[in-house]
Short mmCIF file of C-alpha atoms in Angstrom, two decimals:
data_model
loop_
_atom_site.label_atom_id
_atom_site.label_comp_id
_atom_site.label_asym_id
_atom_site.label_seq_id
_atom_site.Cartn_x
_atom_site.Cartn_y
_atom_site.Cartn_z
CA MET A 1 -14.52 129.90 141.00
CA THR A 2 -13.58 127.29 143.61
CA GLU A 3 -9.96 127.21 142.46
CA HIS A 4 -9.62 130.94 143.18
CA LEU A 5 -11.02 130.97 146.70
CA LEU A 6 -8.82 132.02 149.58
CA ASN A 7 -7.77 129.21 151.86
CA SER A 8 -8.21 129.27 155.62
CA LYS A 9 -4.67 130.43 156.32
CA GLN A 10 -5.11 133.39 154.00
CA MET A 11 -8.40 134.24 155.68
CA ALA A 12 -6.74 134.05 159.09
CA GLN A 13 -4.06 136.41 157.81
CA PHE A 14 -6.77 138.82 156.66
CA VAL A 15 -8.40 138.62 160.08
CA ALA A 16 -5.09 139.33 161.83
CA SER A 17 -3.56 141.93 159.52
CA GLY A 18 -6.57 143.35 157.70
CA TYR A 19 -5.09 143.00 154.23
CA LEU A 20 -3.73 140.59 151.63
CA LYS A 21 -1.47 141.33 148.67
CA PHE A 22 -1.59 139.55 145.31
CA GLU A 23 1.00 140.27 142.65
CA ASP A 24 0.17 139.38 139.03
CA MET A 25 -3.57 139.59 139.73
CA ILE A 26 -4.29 141.51 136.53
CA PRO A 27 -2.55 140.54 133.24
CA LYS A 28 -0.08 143.12 131.90
CA ASP A 29 -1.99 143.92 128.70
CA LEU A 30 -5.16 144.58 130.64
CA CYS A 31 -3.18 146.70 133.15
CA GLN A 32 -2.15 149.15 130.45
CA ALA A 33 -5.70 149.42 129.13
CA CYS A 34 -6.96 150.01 132.68
CA ARG A 35 -4.31 152.67 133.28
CA ASP A 36 -5.41 154.44 130.10
CA GLU A 37 -9.04 154.29 131.20
CA MET A 38 -8.54 155.50 134.79
CA PRO A 39 -8.48 159.27 134.18
CA THR A 40 -11.92 159.16 132.53
CA PHE A 41 -13.62 156.25 134.27
CA GLY A 42 -16.12 158.48 136.04
CA GLY A 43 -17.32 159.16 139.54
CA TYR A 44 -19.69 157.55 142.00
CA MET A 45 -22.30 155.18 140.70
CA ALA A 46 -25.37 154.12 142.69
CA VAL A 47 -24.09 153.43 146.22
CA GLY A 48 -25.50 150.17 147.59
CA SER A 49 -26.59 148.72 144.25
CA PRO A 50 -25.76 145.19 143.03
CA LEU A 51 -22.20 145.18 141.71
CA GLU A 52 -22.97 142.98 138.73
CA GLU A 53 -25.71 145.32 137.51
CA THR A 54 -23.85 148.53 138.28
CA TRP A 55 -20.26 147.87 137.31
CA PRO A 56 -19.58 148.77 133.63
CA LYS A 57 -19.19 145.90 131.21
CA ASN A 58 -16.87 145.58 128.23
CA THR A 59 -14.38 148.15 129.42
CA PRO A 60 -10.87 147.34 130.70
CA LEU A 61 -11.73 148.14 134.34
CA GLY A 62 -15.08 146.43 133.94
CA ASP A 63 -13.30 143.30 132.76
CA ALA A 64 -10.48 143.48 135.31
CA PHE A 65 -12.80 143.23 138.31
CA ARG A 66 -14.68 140.36 136.65
CA LEU A 67 -11.61 138.15 136.21
CA PRO A 68 -12.15 134.76 137.89
CA GLN A 69 -9.28 135.32 140.32
CA VAL A 70 -10.76 138.65 141.42
CA GLN A 71 -14.24 137.17 141.71
CA GLY A 72 -12.83 134.35 143.86
CA LEU A 73 -11.17 136.85 146.15
CA ILE A 74 -14.35 138.89 146.51
CA HIS A 75 -16.46 135.79 147.14
CA SER A 76 -14.09 134.49 149.81
CA LEU A 77 -14.32 137.66 151.86
CA ILE A 78 -17.85 138.97 151.39
CA GLY A 79 -19.74 136.15 149.69
CA PRO A 80 -22.00 136.10 146.63
CA ASP A 81 -23.90 139.02 145.11
CA PRO A 82 -21.88 141.88 146.62
CA LEU A 83 -23.02 145.47 146.50
CA TYR A 84 -21.14 148.31 144.90
CA ASP A 85 -20.24 150.93 147.51
CA HIS A 86 -17.98 153.33 145.65
CA HIS A 87 -14.84 153.50 143.58
CA ALA A 88 -12.13 156.08 143.00
CA ALA A 89 -9.07 156.44 140.80
CA HIS A 90 -6.71 157.89 143.40
CA LEU A 91 -4.05 159.99 141.72
CA VAL A 92 -0.86 161.36 143.24
CA LYS A 93 0.71 163.45 140.53
CA GLY A 94 4.42 163.34 139.82
CA LYS A 95 6.30 165.52 142.35
CA GLN A 96 3.14 165.93 144.44
CA MET A 97 4.10 165.88 148.11
CA LYS A 98 2.00 164.51 150.94
CA GLY A 99 2.24 165.32 154.62
CA PRO A 100 0.73 163.22 157.41
CA ASP A 101 -2.37 161.52 156.02
CA ALA A 102 -3.27 158.61 158.30
CA HIS A 103 -7.03 158.11 158.39
CA GLN A 104 -9.76 155.52 158.62
CA ASP A 105 -12.19 155.68 155.72
CA SER A 106 -15.75 156.95 155.84
CA VAL A 107 -17.29 157.25 159.32
CA ILE A 108 -16.66 155.44 162.57
CA ASP A 109 -18.16 151.96 162.28
CA PHE A 110 -18.92 149.66 165.23
CA ARG A 111 -20.63 146.85 163.35
CA GLU A 112 -19.58 143.43 164.67
CA ASN A 113 -19.26 140.30 162.55
CA TYR A 114 -19.11 142.49 159.49
CA PHE A 115 -16.59 144.18 157.25
CA ASP A 116 -16.50 145.78 153.84
CA ILE A 117 -13.57 145.21 151.57
CA GLN A 118 -11.61 147.57 149.45
CA LEU A 119 -9.74 146.34 146.39
CA SER A 120 -6.72 148.49 145.55
CA PHE A 121 -5.34 147.90 142.07
CA PHE A 122 -1.94 149.25 140.99
CA PRO A 123 -1.85 149.21 137.17
CA VAL A 124 1.86 150.05 136.73
CA ASP A 125 5.04 149.19 138.60
CA THR A 126 4.93 151.22 141.81
CA THR A 127 8.27 151.95 143.41
CA ASP A 128 8.97 153.29 146.87
CA GLU A 129 9.67 156.74 145.39
CA MET A 130 6.23 156.80 143.70
CA GLY A 131 4.48 156.88 147.04
CA GLY A 132 2.24 153.84 147.09
CA THR A 133 -0.57 153.83 149.65
CA PHE A 134 0.48 153.01 153.22
CA LEU A 135 -1.36 150.73 155.62
CA VAL A 136 -0.89 149.99 159.30
CA PRO A 137 -1.65 146.25 159.43
CA GLY A 138 -3.82 145.09 162.29
CA THR A 139 -5.50 148.43 163.03
CA GLN A 140 -8.91 147.41 161.63
CA TYR A 141 -10.39 146.81 165.08
CA ARG A 142 -9.49 150.31 166.31
CA ASN A 143 -12.37 152.64 165.65
CA VAL A 144 -11.50 156.29 165.19
CA ARG A 145 -13.10 159.26 163.52
CA THR A 146 -11.60 159.42 160.03
CA GLY A 147 -8.66 161.86 159.94
CA GLU A 148 -8.10 162.44 163.65
CA ILE A 149 -5.29 159.87 163.60
CA GLY A 150 -3.21 162.14 161.38
CA LEU A 151 -1.08 162.76 164.44
CA TYR A 152 0.21 159.18 164.17
CA GLN A 153 2.78 160.27 161.63
CA HIS A 154 4.84 157.13 162.10
CA MET A 155 3.93 153.75 163.55
CA ARG A 156 5.88 150.59 164.07
CA GLY A 157 4.66 148.02 161.55
CA LYS A 158 3.56 150.54 158.91
CA ILE A 159 3.87 149.20 155.36
CA TRP A 160 3.34 150.75 151.94
CA ALA A 161 2.63 149.50 148.47
CA THR A 162 5.72 148.81 146.40
CA CYS A 163 4.71 146.35 143.74
CA PRO A 164 4.75 145.36 140.09
CA GLY A 165 1.93 146.51 137.85
CA GLY A 166 -1.06 144.20 138.11
CA THR A 167 -0.86 143.91 141.89
CA MET A 168 -4.05 144.03 143.90
CA TYR A 169 -4.31 144.60 147.62
CA VAL A 170 -7.55 143.69 149.37
CA TRP A 171 -8.15 145.19 152.78
CA ASN A 172 -10.71 145.63 155.49
CA THR A 173 -11.98 149.18 155.00
CA ARG A 174 -11.26 149.98 158.65
CA VAL A 175 -7.47 149.58 158.32
CA TRP A 176 -5.65 152.84 159.03
CA HIS A 177 -4.02 154.06 155.84
CA GLY A 178 -3.10 157.07 153.73
CA ALA A 179 -1.31 158.50 150.71
CA ARG A 180 2.42 159.25 150.41
CA SER A 181 4.59 161.68 148.47
CA ASN A 182 5.40 160.92 144.85
CA HIS A 183 9.04 161.87 144.28
CA THR A 184 9.09 160.80 140.63
CA ASP A 185 7.91 162.61 137.49
CA GLN A 186 5.38 159.89 136.81
CA ASP A 187 1.76 160.20 137.95
CA ARG A 188 0.80 157.40 140.32
CA TYR A 189 -2.66 155.81 140.25
CA MET A 190 -4.29 153.46 142.71
CA PHE A 191 -7.75 152.38 141.65
CA LYS A 192 -9.97 151.36 144.53
CA LEU A 193 -13.33 149.66 144.63
CA ARG A 194 -15.28 149.26 147.87
CA LEU A 195 -17.83 146.47 148.19
CA ASN A 196 -20.41 145.39 150.78
CA PRO A 197 -21.65 141.85 151.54
CA THR A 198 -25.32 140.98 151.16
CA ARG A 199 -25.40 138.04 153.55
CA PRO A 200 -23.50 136.71 156.58
CA GLN A 201 -19.80 136.35 155.79
CA ILE A 202 -19.62 132.77 157.03
CA ARG A 203 -17.50 130.06 155.39
CA ASN A 204 -17.35 131.68 151.97
CA PHE A 205 -13.70 130.63 151.60
CA ASP A 206 -12.01 127.24 151.08
CA THR A 207 -12.31 125.63 154.50
CA SER A 208 -10.50 122.40 153.62
CA ASP A 209 -7.51 123.57 155.69
CA LEU A 210 -9.55 124.97 158.56
CA ASP A 211 -7.70 122.82 161.10
CA ASP A 212 -4.24 123.77 159.84
CA PRO A 213 -1.96 124.08 162.88
CA ALA A 214 -0.49 127.31 161.46
CA ILE A 215 -3.75 129.25 161.95
CA PRO A 216 -3.38 130.09 165.68
CA GLY A 217 0.07 131.54 164.99
CA ILE A 218 -1.25 133.58 162.09
CA LEU A 219 -4.06 135.01 164.21
CA ASN A 220 -1.49 135.85 166.90
CA THR A 221 0.65 137.96 164.52
CA ASN A 222 2.41 140.87 166.16
CA HIS A 223 2.83 143.79 163.77
CA GLY A 224 5.13 145.76 166.04
CA TRP A 225 2.80 148.43 167.45
CA GLU A 226 0.50 146.33 169.65
CA GLY A 227 2.61 146.28 172.82
CA ASN A 228 0.48 145.86 175.95
CA GLU A 229 -2.65 145.91 173.75
CA HIS A 230 -1.78 142.69 171.93
CA ARG A 231 -4.07 140.36 173.86
CA TYR A 232 -6.98 142.75 173.45
CA GLU A 233 -6.30 142.78 169.72
CA LEU A 234 -6.18 139.00 169.74
CA MET A 235 -9.60 138.79 171.40
CA HIS A 236 -11.14 140.81 168.58
CA ARG A 237 -9.41 138.70 165.95
CA VAL A 238 -10.61 135.46 167.56
CA LYS A 239 -14.16 136.80 167.74
CA LEU A 240 -14.16 137.53 164.02
CA TRP A 241 -12.51 134.19 163.23
CA ARG A 242 -15.20 132.38 165.24
CA TYR A 243 -17.80 134.07 163.07
CA LEU A 244 -16.17 133.74 159.65
CA SER A 245 -15.19 130.12 160.18
CA GLY A 246 -18.43 129.04 161.86
CA GLN A 247 -16.65 127.91 165.03
CA PRO A 248 -18.44 129.69 167.88
CA ASP A 249 -16.21 128.23 170.60
CA TYR A 250 -12.88 128.72 168.85
CA ASP A 251 -10.06 130.12 170.94
CA ILE A 252 -6.29 129.93 170.99
CA GLY A 253 -3.34 130.02 173.36
CA GLU A 254 -4.32 131.13 176.83
CA ARG A 255 -7.95 131.38 175.61
CA PHE A 256 -8.56 134.96 176.64
CA LEU A 257 -12.18 134.90 175.47
CA ARG A 258 -12.84 131.91 177.71
CA ARG A 259 -11.32 133.89 180.56
CA ILE A 260 -14.18 136.39 180.30
CA GLU A 261 -16.90 133.93 179.21
CA TYR A 262 -16.44 131.08 181.67
CA ASN A 263 -18.84 131.62 184.54
CA PRO A 264 -20.62 128.61 186.08
CA GLY A 265 -22.68 130.88 188.31
CA GLN A 266 -24.36 132.42 185.27
CA ALA A 267 -26.23 129.22 184.40
CA ALA A 268 -27.55 128.86 187.95
CA VAL A 269 -28.97 132.41 187.90
CA ALA A 270 -30.62 131.88 184.50
CA MET B 1 18.02 183.59 165.40
CA PRO B 2 15.73 183.05 168.40
CA SER B 3 14.99 179.61 169.79
CA VAL B 4 11.45 178.28 169.42
CA GLN B 5 9.66 175.25 170.74
CA ASP B 6 9.77 171.88 168.98
CA ILE B 7 7.45 169.09 170.11
CA ILE B 8 7.65 165.36 169.77
CA VAL B 9 4.79 163.11 170.78
CA LEU B 10 5.65 159.54 171.70
CA PHE B 11 2.74 157.09 171.72
CA GLN B 12 2.80 154.04 173.96
CA THR B 13 0.55 151.19 175.08
CA ALA B 14 1.39 151.81 178.75
CA PRO B 15 1.82 155.22 180.40
CA ALA B 16 5.21 154.68 182.03
CA LEU B 17 7.99 156.90 180.75
CA ASP B 18 10.16 153.85 180.20
CA SER B 19 7.56 151.96 178.15
CA GLN B 20 8.18 151.23 174.48
CA VAL B 21 7.31 153.87 171.88
CA VAL B 22 5.05 152.38 169.18
CA ALA B 23 4.17 155.53 167.22
CA TRP B 24 5.53 159.04 167.07
CA ALA B 25 5.00 162.50 165.64
CA ARG B 26 7.22 165.55 165.20
CA TYR B 27 5.95 169.13 165.32
CA GLU B 28 9.15 171.03 164.67
CA ALA B 29 8.14 174.68 164.62
CA SER B 30 11.80 175.63 164.30
CA LYS B 31 11.69 174.23 160.75
CA GLY B 32 8.28 175.44 159.58
CA THR B 33 4.56 175.50 160.15
CA ARG B 34 3.57 172.34 158.30
CA ILE B 35 4.95 169.03 157.10
CA GLN B 36 4.85 169.17 153.32
CA ASP B 37 6.58 165.85 152.70
CA LEU B 38 6.39 163.20 155.38
CA VAL B 39 9.59 161.17 155.14
CA GLU B 40 9.13 157.62 156.36
CA GLU B 41 11.06 156.60 159.47
CA ALA B 42 11.65 152.93 160.17
CA ALA B 43 12.22 153.39 163.90
CA PRO B 44 11.23 156.00 166.48
CA PRO B 45 13.72 158.73 167.40
CA TYR B 46 13.80 157.31 170.92
CA ASN B 47 12.75 153.89 172.16
CA THR B 48 11.31 155.38 175.34
CA ALA B 49 10.50 158.83 176.69
CA MET B 50 13.36 158.39 179.15
CA GLU B 51 15.80 158.21 176.25
CA ALA B 52 14.41 161.49 174.90
CA MET B 53 14.79 163.11 178.33
CA ARG B 54 18.46 162.05 178.36
CA ASP B 55 18.78 163.92 175.05
CA GLY B 56 17.47 167.19 176.47
CA TRP B 57 13.73 166.87 175.82
CA GLN B 58 11.49 168.15 178.59
CA VAL B 59 8.29 166.30 179.44
CA LEU B 60 5.20 168.51 179.08
CA GLN B 61 2.61 165.80 179.58
CA MET B 62 2.49 162.17 180.54
CA SER B 63 -0.59 159.99 180.55
CA GLU B 64 -2.72 158.84 183.44
CA LEU B 65 -3.88 155.27 183.78
CA LYS B 66 -7.37 154.68 182.46
CA HIS B 67 -10.18 153.34 184.61
CA ARG B 68 -11.83 150.45 182.77
CA MET B 69 -15.55 149.66 182.89
CA PRO B 70 -17.34 146.49 181.72
CA GLU B 71 -19.00 148.37 178.86
CA ASP B 72 -15.80 149.56 177.24
CA GLY B 73 -13.02 147.54 178.87
CA TYR B 74 -12.37 145.60 175.66
CA GLU B 75 -12.99 148.37 173.17
CA LEU B 76 -10.17 149.41 170.89
CA GLY B 77 -9.67 152.90 169.57
CA PRO B 78 -6.76 155.33 169.41
CA LEU B 79 -3.46 154.28 170.93
CA PRO B 80 -4.09 154.66 174.66
CA TYR B 81 -1.12 156.64 176.01
CA GLN B 82 1.22 159.40 174.94
CA THR B 83 4.08 161.48 176.24
CA VAL B 84 4.53 165.02 174.93
CA LEU B 85 8.07 166.40 175.03
CA SER B 86 9.50 169.81 174.23
CA ARG B 87 12.89 171.17 173.30
CA PHE B 88 13.88 174.62 172.11
CA ASN B 89 15.78 174.84 168.85
CA GLU B 90 17.06 177.70 166.73
CA LEU B 91 14.51 179.14 164.32
CA GLN B 92 15.23 178.32 160.68
CA GLU B 93 13.96 179.91 157.48
CA GLU B 94 10.75 178.13 156.48
CA GLY B 95 11.33 176.02 153.39
#
C-alpha cells in the first residue's frame, strides 16, 4: 500500500482546499461494470460498522473501493480499519434541472482534529453540461446547518466536477457542495461512500516530504472567497496540519497561532 | 405590465459598501417565483455594492460590525456580512 499513500504536499492541499481529485483512479472496464451496478446497489448498510466486513465483496463496486490505489488514499486520510458511514448512488436524470443546492452534509459538526472523508466516483465521462457535483474549496472549517447556505447561489472559487470516467474525488465531508442541472439526455451518476476513522488521524500518509518548502504556500492557498477572513481560515488549516503531521508547534508566515498563544505571563500564573 | 421588486444579495467579508463581493444571490421576482435551473456565473454582477448602486440598485440593508468575544472570536461559520439591494423591474410571464 505504501506506494499509493498520499505525500505531504497532497495532504497539505487536502487541509487547505478540503478535496483532492484523481483521474484514472478506476480502470475503464471496471467503470462500466460499476455504472451498470449503481441503479441496484442498494441502500444504507449498518452505519458505523467496519468497512471491510460491511462492504460487499465480489461485485464491481465492492472491488472498485478495494483497489490498492483507493485503499492507499483512504489510509492516508483516515488511517487503518475505517468504518462504513453510508453510501449513495446520486442520480441526476437527463434534463433534470437543479436550482440553488449549496449545503453541508449531515448535521453541524464541531469536532476538532477529526474529519470524515467522502469518496465521489464518476463512472463515465462527466461534462460540464452533465452537471457534475460542485464544491466550494476551503469551506470545510465553516460550520453551518446543512441547507441554510442555499442562499449562497454563487461563490468565488466554486468548482464542479468535469472529468473522465474513472475519476474519484475525495473530500472532507464538511466542504460546502451541491448538485447541478443536467442539460444532456444522459443520466448522470456520482457514487459516494462516506467513511469514518477509528483512531487518531496522525501521520497516516507518506511523510518523507514533510519538510518540503512548498507546504506553507499550499496551506496558504487563496480560493477567491476568503477576503478579510483569510488569516482566520489559515489558523484553522495550521491547527489541523499540526495534528495530522504530528508537529504541535508548526506555524507559517506571520505565525498567527503564535500571536494568540505566546504569553510569558501565563507560565508565571500557573 | 407592473413593476415588481427584484433583490440581489451581495456577500462580503467586511461590511463596507465598497468591499469586495465574494458570493451573491439573485431573487428576481420579476422573472418567477423560483430558480429552476441555476446557471453558473464566473464573476459577481458587481464587484462591490457601490457598483450596484451606480446601476440603480437601492440598498435595503447593510451589515453592522460584529463584536468579537474570546469564546467565538476565531470561529468560522457563514460568510459574515451581506448587503441586500432592490430594484424594480417589469413583471414577466413566469417560465
